[in-house]
Short mmCIF file of C-alpha atoms and ligand atoms in Angstrom, two decimals:
data_model
loop_
_atom_site.label_atom_id
_atom_site.label_comp_id
_atom_site.label_asym_id
_atom_site.label_seq_id
_atom_site.Cartn_x
_atom_site.Cartn_y
_atom_site.Cartn_z
CA UNK X 1 130.75 58.94 115.21
CA UNK X 2 127.09 58.80 113.73
CA UNK X 3 127.16 59.56 109.67
CA UNK X 4 126.32 62.94 108.87
CA UNK X 5 122.47 63.68 107.76
CA UNK X 6 121.66 60.55 109.62
CA UNK X 7 119.14 62.78 111.61
CA UNK X 8 117.13 59.82 112.94
CA UNK X 9 120.22 58.25 114.78
CA UNK X 10 121.38 61.57 115.94
CA UNK X 11 118.09 62.00 117.73
CA UNK X 12 117.98 58.73 119.44
CA UNK X 13 117.97 59.32 123.15
CA UNK X 14 121.26 58.50 124.81
CA UNK X 15 120.15 58.58 128.30
CA UNK X 16 120.17 60.87 131.39
CA UNK X 17 122.40 61.37 134.11
CA UNK X 18 121.72 57.59 135.65
CA UNK X 19 123.24 56.56 132.22
CA UNK X 20 126.43 58.33 132.97
CA UNK X 21 126.71 57.08 136.46
CA UNK X 22 126.42 53.46 134.97
CA UNK X 23 129.15 53.99 132.63
CA UNK X 24 131.28 55.41 135.45
CA UNK X 25 131.34 51.39 136.44
CA UNK X 26 133.99 51.05 133.35
CA UNK X 27 136.55 52.44 135.76
CA UNK X 28 136.06 49.15 137.95
CA UNK X 29 137.11 46.88 135.13
CA UNK X 30 140.81 46.86 134.99
CA UNK X 31 140.53 44.78 131.44
CA UNK X 32 138.35 47.58 130.20
CA UNK X 33 141.26 49.98 130.52
CA UNK X 34 143.78 48.74 128.16
CA UNK X 35 144.51 49.72 124.62
CA UNK X 36 145.30 47.35 121.64
CA UNK X 37 147.88 48.63 119.24
CA UNK X 38 147.15 52.16 120.64
CA UNK X 39 143.40 52.11 120.24
CA UNK X 40 141.23 51.61 123.69
CA UNK X 41 139.73 48.56 123.68
CA UNK X 42 135.88 48.16 123.06
CA UNK X 43 134.74 45.22 124.48
CA UNK X 44 131.37 43.94 122.93
CA UNK X 45 131.52 40.00 123.61
CA UNK X 46 129.75 39.91 126.63
CA UNK X 47 127.58 37.10 125.99
CA UNK X 48 130.66 35.02 125.60
CA UNK X 49 132.44 36.19 128.76
CA UNK X 50 131.98 39.12 130.71
CA UNK X 51 135.09 41.20 132.08
CA UNK X 52 135.69 41.19 135.98
CA UNK X 53 135.44 44.10 138.56
CA UNK X 54 138.04 44.85 141.14
CA UNK X 55 135.96 43.67 143.78
CA UNK X 56 135.70 40.22 142.68
CA UNK X 57 139.59 40.14 141.69
CA UNK X 58 140.21 41.47 145.25
CA UNK X 59 137.85 38.55 146.80
CA UNK X 60 139.70 36.08 145.25
CA UNK X 61 142.79 37.33 145.83
CA UNK X 62 142.26 37.61 149.75
CA UNK X 63 141.08 34.05 149.74
CA UNK X 64 144.28 33.09 148.22
CA UNK X 65 146.46 35.44 150.38
CA UNK X 66 144.60 35.18 153.69
CA UNK X 67 142.59 31.98 154.21
CA UNK X 68 143.07 29.33 151.57
CA UNK X 69 141.92 26.29 153.00
CA UNK X 70 139.59 23.38 151.89
CA UNK X 71 135.94 23.36 153.08
CA UNK X 72 133.61 21.35 155.23
CA UNK X 73 137.00 19.04 156.29
CA UNK X 74 139.29 21.16 158.60
CA UNK X 75 138.81 21.87 162.35
CA UNK X 76 141.74 24.82 161.93
CA UNK X 77 140.85 28.28 161.57
CA UNK X 78 141.52 28.95 157.81
CA UNK X 79 139.11 25.77 157.24
CA UNK X 80 136.40 27.45 158.98
CA UNK X 81 136.95 31.03 157.34
CA UNK X 82 137.17 29.38 153.99
CA UNK X 83 133.94 27.43 154.74
CA UNK X 84 132.20 30.35 156.03
CA UNK X 85 132.80 32.43 152.90
CA UNK X 86 132.04 29.50 150.76
CA UNK X 87 128.56 29.16 152.50
CA UNK X 88 127.90 32.90 152.38
CA UNK X 89 128.29 32.67 148.50
CA UNK X 90 125.78 29.91 148.41
CA UNK X 91 123.19 32.33 150.35
CA UNK X 92 124.00 35.09 147.83
CA UNK X 93 123.22 32.78 144.94
CA UNK X 94 120.02 31.69 146.75
CA UNK X 95 118.99 35.49 147.35
CA UNK X 96 120.11 36.29 143.82
CA UNK X 97 117.45 33.67 142.34
CA UNK X 98 114.95 33.95 145.11
CA UNK X 99 115.21 30.32 146.06
CA UNK X 100 113.79 29.31 149.15
CA UNK X 101 116.21 27.62 151.05
CA UNK X 102 120.41 27.70 150.29
CA UNK X 103 120.59 23.83 150.03
CA UNK X 104 118.64 24.11 146.81
CA UNK X 105 121.64 25.73 145.40
CA UNK X 106 124.44 23.25 143.92
CA UNK X 107 127.81 24.76 142.92
CA UNK X 108 128.82 23.62 139.40
CA UNK X 109 131.44 24.48 136.87
CA UNK X 110 128.84 26.68 134.85
CA UNK X 111 125.76 26.28 132.97
CA UNK X 112 126.95 23.15 130.94
CA UNK X 113 127.58 21.16 133.91
CA UNK X 114 124.29 21.72 135.67
CA UNK X 115 122.58 21.05 132.53
CA UNK X 116 124.46 17.43 132.64
CA UNK X 117 124.04 17.16 135.98
CA UNK X 118 120.29 17.22 135.41
CA UNK X 119 120.23 15.13 132.41
CA UNK X 120 122.34 12.45 134.08
CA UNK X 121 120.93 12.21 137.54
CA UNK X 122 117.02 13.46 136.99
CA UNK X 123 116.85 12.30 133.27
CA UNK X 124 118.82 9.18 133.33
CA UNK X 125 116.66 8.08 136.41
CA UNK X 126 113.37 9.05 135.30
CA UNK X 127 113.14 9.00 131.37
CA UNK X 128 112.09 5.37 130.11
CA UNK X 129 111.53 4.36 126.13
CA UNK X 130 108.84 6.45 124.55
CA UNK X 131 109.12 9.26 126.60
CA UNK X 132 109.83 12.71 125.50
CA UNK X 133 112.11 15.41 126.10
CA UNK X 134 111.19 18.96 124.89
CA UNK X 135 113.77 21.63 123.86
CA UNK X 136 113.31 24.64 121.32
CA UNK X 137 115.00 25.12 118.08
CA UNK X 138 116.84 28.32 119.68
CA UNK X 139 118.90 26.09 122.33
CA UNK X 140 122.52 26.40 122.85
CA UNK X 141 124.37 23.02 122.47
CA UNK X 142 124.74 22.71 125.99
CA UNK X 143 121.22 22.57 126.48
CA UNK X 144 120.95 19.89 123.29
CA UNK X 145 123.39 17.58 123.50
CA UNK X 146 123.08 16.32 127.17
CA UNK X 147 119.58 15.79 126.22
CA UNK X 148 120.12 13.73 123.11
CA UNK X 149 122.69 11.74 125.02
CA UNK X 150 120.07 11.08 127.83
CA UNK X 151 117.49 10.16 125.14
CA UNK X 152 119.68 7.81 123.43
CA UNK X 153 120.39 5.87 126.57
CA UNK X 154 116.88 5.84 127.45
CA UNK X 155 115.21 5.18 124.10
CA UNK X 156 113.31 8.47 124.71
CA UNK X 157 112.53 11.05 122.01
CA UNK X 158 113.71 14.51 121.76
CA UNK X 159 111.11 17.09 120.32
CA UNK X 160 111.92 20.47 119.38
CA UNK X 161 109.47 23.40 119.42
CA UNK X 162 110.06 25.82 116.16
CA UNK X 163 110.50 29.33 116.12
CA UNK X 164 109.44 32.07 113.41
CA UNK X 165 111.60 34.14 111.20
CA UNK X 166 112.01 36.89 114.23
CA UNK X 167 113.68 34.29 116.47
CA UNK X 168 110.43 33.97 118.47
CA UNK X 169 109.52 30.85 119.90
CA UNK X 170 106.27 29.66 118.35
CA UNK X 171 104.13 29.06 121.59
CA UNK X 172 101.25 27.43 119.73
CA UNK X 173 103.71 24.83 118.36
CA UNK X 174 105.50 24.49 121.61
CA UNK X 175 101.80 23.76 123.09
CA UNK X 176 101.06 21.23 120.51
CA UNK X 177 104.05 19.49 121.45
CA UNK X 178 103.47 18.99 124.73
CA UNK X 179 101.60 16.02 125.63
CA UNK X 180 101.52 13.52 128.60
CA UNK X 181 104.93 11.81 127.59
CA UNK X 182 106.85 15.06 127.72
CA UNK X 183 108.61 14.31 130.87
CA UNK X 184 111.12 17.19 130.94
CA UNK X 185 111.23 20.41 129.07
CA UNK X 186 114.48 22.42 128.81
CA UNK X 187 114.33 26.12 127.69
CA UNK X 188 116.82 28.87 127.25
CA UNK X 189 115.72 31.84 128.99
CA UNK X 190 117.73 34.27 126.93
CA UNK X 191 119.02 33.01 123.17
CA UNK X 192 122.79 33.51 123.17
CA UNK X 193 122.85 33.69 119.47
CA UNK X 194 119.76 35.68 118.84
CA UNK X 195 118.83 37.53 122.19
CA UNK X 196 115.41 36.34 122.34
CA UNK X 197 113.78 36.52 125.76
CA UNK X 198 111.55 33.70 126.36
CA UNK X 199 108.33 33.86 128.27
CA UNK X 200 109.60 31.16 130.46
CA UNK X 201 106.97 31.43 133.24
CA UNK X 202 104.12 30.76 130.99
CA UNK X 203 106.03 28.25 129.19
CA UNK X 204 106.92 26.43 132.47
CA UNK X 205 103.14 26.85 133.52
CA UNK X 206 102.13 24.91 130.31
CA UNK X 207 104.63 22.04 130.90
CA UNK X 208 103.49 21.68 134.51
CA UNK X 209 100.01 21.22 133.29
CA UNK X 210 101.56 17.88 131.55
CA UNK X 211 103.40 16.88 134.05
CA UNK X 212 106.76 17.54 132.96
CA UNK X 213 109.56 18.78 134.90
CA UNK X 214 111.33 22.28 133.50
CA UNK X 215 114.99 23.27 133.62
CA UNK X 216 115.71 26.76 132.54
CA UNK X 217 119.20 27.60 130.89
CA UNK X 218 119.75 31.10 132.56
CA UNK X 219 123.27 31.60 131.18
CA UNK X 220 122.26 34.75 129.19
CA UNK X 221 119.68 36.02 131.65
CA UNK X 222 121.20 36.45 135.00
CA UNK X 223 123.87 39.17 133.96
CA UNK X 224 120.90 41.21 132.51
CA UNK X 225 117.47 40.77 134.47
CA UNK X 226 116.15 39.81 137.85
CA UNK X 227 115.25 36.19 138.13
CA UNK X 228 112.92 34.92 140.72
CA UNK X 229 112.67 31.16 140.73
CA UNK X 230 109.59 30.97 142.60
CA UNK X 231 107.75 33.27 140.34
CA UNK X 232 108.98 31.15 137.42
CA UNK X 233 108.03 28.25 139.18
CA UNK X 234 110.74 26.11 137.31
CA UNK X 235 112.24 22.94 138.70
CA UNK X 236 115.83 23.64 137.95
CA UNK X 237 117.64 26.59 136.85
CA UNK X 238 121.38 27.11 135.65
CA UNK X 239 123.80 29.89 134.98
CA UNK X 240 127.39 30.51 134.95
CA UNK X 241 129.57 33.03 136.94
CA UNK X 242 131.80 34.20 134.06
CA UNK X 243 128.99 35.60 132.26
CA UNK X 244 127.74 37.40 135.09
CA UNK X 245 131.00 39.36 135.89
CA UNK X 246 132.63 36.63 138.24
CA UNK X 247 135.11 34.39 137.64
CA UNK X 248 135.10 31.32 135.11
CA UNK X 249 134.90 27.70 136.74
CA UNK X 250 132.17 28.21 138.69
CA UNK X 251 128.27 28.60 138.15
CA UNK X 252 125.00 27.44 140.00
CA UNK X 253 122.32 24.72 139.48
CA UNK X 254 119.04 25.82 141.59
CA UNK X 255 116.58 22.78 141.88
CA UNK X 256 113.49 22.49 144.12
CA UNK X 257 114.65 20.76 147.26
CA UNK X 258 111.90 17.75 146.98
CA UNK X 259 113.25 16.91 143.28
CA UNK X 260 116.85 17.19 144.23
CA UNK X 261 116.14 14.92 147.31
CA UNK X 262 114.92 12.17 144.93
CA UNK X 263 117.84 12.27 142.53
CA UNK X 264 121.05 10.23 142.70
CA UNK X 265 124.26 11.90 143.04
CA UNK X 266 126.02 13.07 139.89
CA UNK X 267 129.76 12.03 140.86
CA UNK X 268 130.98 10.10 143.51
CA UNK X 269 134.19 11.14 145.88
CA UNK X 270 134.77 13.22 149.21
CA UNK X 271 132.20 15.30 150.68
CA UNK X 272 129.17 13.80 149.13
CA UNK X 273 128.96 10.99 151.36
CA UNK X 274 127.68 10.42 154.89
CA UNK X 275 129.37 6.91 155.04
CA UNK X 276 131.21 4.69 153.11
CA UNK X 277 131.94 0.87 153.64
CA UNK X 278 133.05 -1.45 150.94
CA UNK X 279 129.36 -2.82 151.10
CA UNK X 280 127.41 0.24 150.84
CA UNK X 281 127.80 4.12 150.95
CA UNK X 282 124.97 6.38 152.17
CA UNK X 283 125.04 10.01 150.61
CA UNK X 284 125.51 13.45 152.22
CA UNK X 285 122.51 15.87 152.76
CA UNK X 286 121.80 18.34 149.73
CA UNK X 287 123.34 20.21 148.58
CA UNK X 288 126.73 18.23 149.05
CA UNK X 289 125.40 15.07 147.86
CA UNK X 290 126.20 16.83 144.27
CA UNK X 291 129.14 18.29 145.05
CA UNK X 292 131.92 15.40 145.01
CA UNK X 293 135.62 16.34 145.42
CA UNK X 294 137.20 20.01 146.64
CA UNK X 295 135.01 22.46 145.11
CA UNK X 296 136.10 25.77 143.54
CA UNK X 297 136.38 27.63 146.60
CA UNK X 298 137.99 30.82 145.32
CA UNK X 299 135.43 30.56 142.39
CA UNK X 300 132.59 30.85 144.73
CA UNK X 301 133.82 33.29 146.80
CA UNK X 302 134.58 35.39 143.45
CA UNK X 303 130.86 34.91 142.33
CA UNK X 304 129.56 35.96 145.61
CA UNK X 305 131.69 39.08 145.11
CA UNK X 306 129.85 39.65 141.59
CA UNK X 307 126.45 39.05 143.03
CA UNK X 308 127.40 42.05 145.58
CA UNK X 309 128.50 44.03 142.79
CA UNK X 310 125.45 43.54 140.72
CA UNK X 311 123.40 44.34 143.49
CA UNK X 312 124.94 47.66 144.30
CA UNK X 313 124.21 48.73 140.85
CA UNK X 314 120.76 47.32 140.56
CA UNK X 315 119.03 45.26 137.59
CA UNK X 316 116.71 48.26 137.10
CA UNK X 317 119.35 50.61 135.91
CA UNK X 318 121.32 47.69 134.20
CA UNK X 319 118.00 46.93 132.17
CA UNK X 320 117.30 50.25 131.03
CA UNK X 321 120.84 51.23 130.24
CA UNK X 322 121.09 47.86 127.86
CA UNK X 323 117.73 48.46 126.51
CA UNK X 324 118.90 51.85 125.40
CA UNK X 325 122.15 50.34 123.72
CA UNK X 326 119.98 47.55 122.26
CA UNK X 327 117.79 50.13 120.59
CA UNK X 328 120.38 52.54 119.47
CA UNK X 329 122.76 49.73 118.09
CA UNK X 330 120.01 47.80 116.36
CA UNK X 331 118.99 51.06 114.44
CA UNK X 332 122.51 52.16 113.94
CA UNK X 333 123.68 48.62 112.46
CA UNK X 334 120.12 48.25 110.53
CA UNK X 335 120.96 51.33 108.82
CA UNK X 336 124.08 49.91 107.10
CA UNK X 337 123.60 48.50 103.41
CA UNK X 338 123.90 45.06 102.70
CA UNK X 339 123.58 44.28 106.98
CA UNK X 340 120.92 41.82 107.88
CA UNK X 341 120.30 41.58 111.69
CA UNK X 342 119.27 37.83 112.53
CA UNK X 343 117.05 37.84 115.81
CA UNK X 344 114.37 40.69 115.85
CA UNK X 345 112.15 39.48 118.36
CA UNK X 346 109.99 41.75 119.94
CA UNK X 347 111.02 40.97 123.56
CA UNK X 348 115.16 40.95 123.39
CA UNK X 349 118.20 41.18 125.63
CA UNK X 350 121.40 43.46 124.32
CA UNK X 351 122.74 40.96 121.85
CA UNK X 352 122.95 41.83 118.13
CA UNK X 353 123.79 39.06 115.36
CA UNK X 354 124.62 40.16 112.04
CA UNK X 355 125.54 39.07 108.63
CA UNK X 356 127.04 41.62 105.84
CA UNK X 357 126.54 40.83 102.46
CA UNK X 358 129.86 39.47 100.74
CA UNK X 359 131.49 39.08 103.98
CA UNK X 360 132.15 35.96 106.04
CA UNK X 361 131.68 36.90 109.72
CA UNK X 362 134.78 35.81 110.41
CA UNK X 363 136.49 38.04 108.39
CA UNK X 364 134.33 40.93 110.06
CA UNK X 365 135.49 39.66 113.33
CA UNK X 366 139.21 39.95 112.37
CA UNK X 367 138.75 43.11 111.04
CA UNK X 368 137.15 44.93 113.81
CA UNK X 369 139.46 43.38 116.02
CA UNK X 370 142.47 45.10 114.36
CA UNK X 371 140.54 48.03 115.44
CA UNK X 372 140.49 46.91 118.89
CA UNK X 373 136.86 45.94 118.96
CA UNK X 374 136.25 42.54 120.21
CA UNK X 375 133.10 40.92 119.04
CA UNK X 376 132.35 36.94 118.42
CA UNK X 377 131.97 35.64 115.01
CA UNK X 378 131.03 31.95 114.60
CA UNK X 379 127.86 29.79 115.11
CA UNK X 380 127.96 30.70 118.82
CA UNK X 381 127.43 26.92 119.77
CA UNK X 382 124.09 27.15 118.37
CA UNK X 383 124.16 25.44 115.01
CA UNK X 384 120.58 24.56 114.76
CA UNK X 385 119.67 28.59 115.11
CA UNK X 386 122.58 28.72 112.25
CA UNK X 387 120.40 26.13 110.18
CA UNK X 388 116.99 27.81 110.91
CA UNK X 389 118.15 31.21 109.33
CA UNK X 390 120.06 29.66 106.58
CA UNK X 391 123.79 31.23 107.71
CA UNK X 392 126.58 29.15 108.81
CA UNK X 393 127.45 31.78 111.31
CA UNK X 394 126.93 35.64 112.25
CA UNK X 395 129.01 38.26 113.68
CA UNK X 396 127.41 39.16 117.27
CA UNK X 397 127.90 42.07 119.28
CA UNK X 398 126.72 41.83 122.94
CA UNK X 399 126.46 44.37 125.45
CA UNK X 400 127.01 45.02 129.15
CA UNK X 401 126.16 47.64 131.37
CA UNK X 402 129.67 49.18 131.27
CA UNK X 403 129.33 49.59 127.23
CA UNK X 404 128.59 53.01 125.90
CA UNK X 405 126.91 54.48 122.85
CA UNK X 406 130.67 55.45 121.83
CA UNK X 407 131.62 51.73 121.83
CA UNK X 408 128.66 51.13 119.37
CA UNK X 409 129.52 54.19 117.03
CA UNK X 410 133.26 52.74 116.70
CA UNK X 411 131.49 49.21 115.90
CA UNK X 412 129.51 50.98 113.38
CA UNK X 413 132.45 53.10 111.73
CA UNK X 414 134.55 49.97 111.57
CA UNK X 415 131.85 47.79 109.70
CA UNK X 416 131.66 50.75 107.10
CA UNK X 417 135.51 49.97 106.69
CA UNK X 418 134.94 46.21 106.46
CA UNK X 419 132.76 47.18 103.38
CA UNK X 420 135.64 49.42 102.05
CA UNK X 421 137.82 46.25 102.19
CA UNK X 422 135.34 43.74 100.41
CA UNK X 423 133.94 46.42 98.03
N1 C6P O 1 127.40 30.87 125.58
C1 C6P O 1 128.49 32.13 123.89
O1 C6P O 1 129.31 33.07 123.71
P1 C6P O 1 129.29 27.68 129.85
O2 C6P O 1 129.97 27.60 128.76
O3 C6P O 1 128.95 26.48 130.53
O4 C6P O 1 129.61 28.75 130.97
O5 C6P O 1 127.89 27.87 129.17
C2 C6P O 1 127.29 27.48 128.10
C3 C6P O 1 125.96 28.05 127.68
C4 C6P O 1 124.74 27.61 127.99
N2 C6P O 1 123.65 28.28 127.58
C5 C6P O 1 123.63 29.60 126.86
C6 C6P O 1 122.24 30.19 126.65
C7 C6P O 1 124.78 29.90 126.63
O6 C6P O 1 125.04 31.39 125.90
C8 C6P O 1 126.29 29.63 126.80
C9 C6P O 1 127.55 30.04 126.60
C10 C6P O 1 128.73 31.12 125.05
O7 C6P O 1 127.19 32.58 123.66
C11 C6P O 1 129.75 30.74 124.76
S1 C6P O 1 129.40 29.38 123.61
#
């Protein structure tokens, strides 16, 4: 629903036949078929969590219906089948991230737990008083707070590389902050609040020159772009399944094998041991040393199915469609009087954060929800990012490959209604 007379928007390319093919993927997502108060759902909160395709739901259902068992413990057939599927899922994550070996993939609850594991296991072990941990100003709280906690415990200092008014990292400032005291660098691949794509390969190489170890928070990258940890040469990489079309409660930590070997376990319990006496415990080999207790077997299998699903579509098609959505959405929203887009980096993923003059973002979120449009309003667990831009919160529309130009049209039309309500 482009406003009449807006020729610039009307002339924007909406894609070719390959885009139409991609939009057919909507049929694979049961949740996207619903209407709310008689209006078809427009789901634009994909940076918070993505919807789940039927193939993933079926894989989880199949596990519960046919071969639910504990893994690595049973000699019976169900356990053998469950273990096989669980380990196959690990190999799928390995291939997705381009890791050398499946034992470099640790299943965790999500990006947050992956970062906490590294902060507690690697950080506590290696950081000393006076050492520095370098992060960026655009990090999610999950990539700030664990480092603050470990710095406090060890007497290390947390340093923050600033960004500019577009929400781009100031690479020269980052370089200036790196020094031989920097033991650890933790960076978002893509900012959840701004959409900025950081040049993480370059940033990693710079950090390595100073001898620092690098963790990349890939929570917002894996759903949108191919990731190759060997190309990036990062030491650790984390992501969450639920943001990448898989189930909640599961995610993965990649760590270079040699580093993971040197690290103490994060938690103690079943499966992470090799032998236990009251005098001494020896730990299991990688990755089991870091997977204490019964893991989320169904979740891992679901994640494996999500990776298969993503692989069938292909990141090239996903990135091409999402970039068109981003361009279209940016122009359409920026054309609204009084609307300011927060985060205008040259390299951006399909996230548009914005504020509207005279309207609190929560009111925007609530009113568009009445039109069955789901966006997120708030600080997006990135309060320092909000502080940088001098706003308490933003409204955020974030797109996945199943979104359409019509979804954006409906959002834009509803923002006009919001303005009428507050006029
Ligand atoms: N961002 C958002 O709406 P978990 O909760 O562990 O799955 O992911 C944490 C996390 C870490 N890093 C980044 C860059 C993220 O975007 C997130 C989650 C959601 O933006 C929920 S706050």
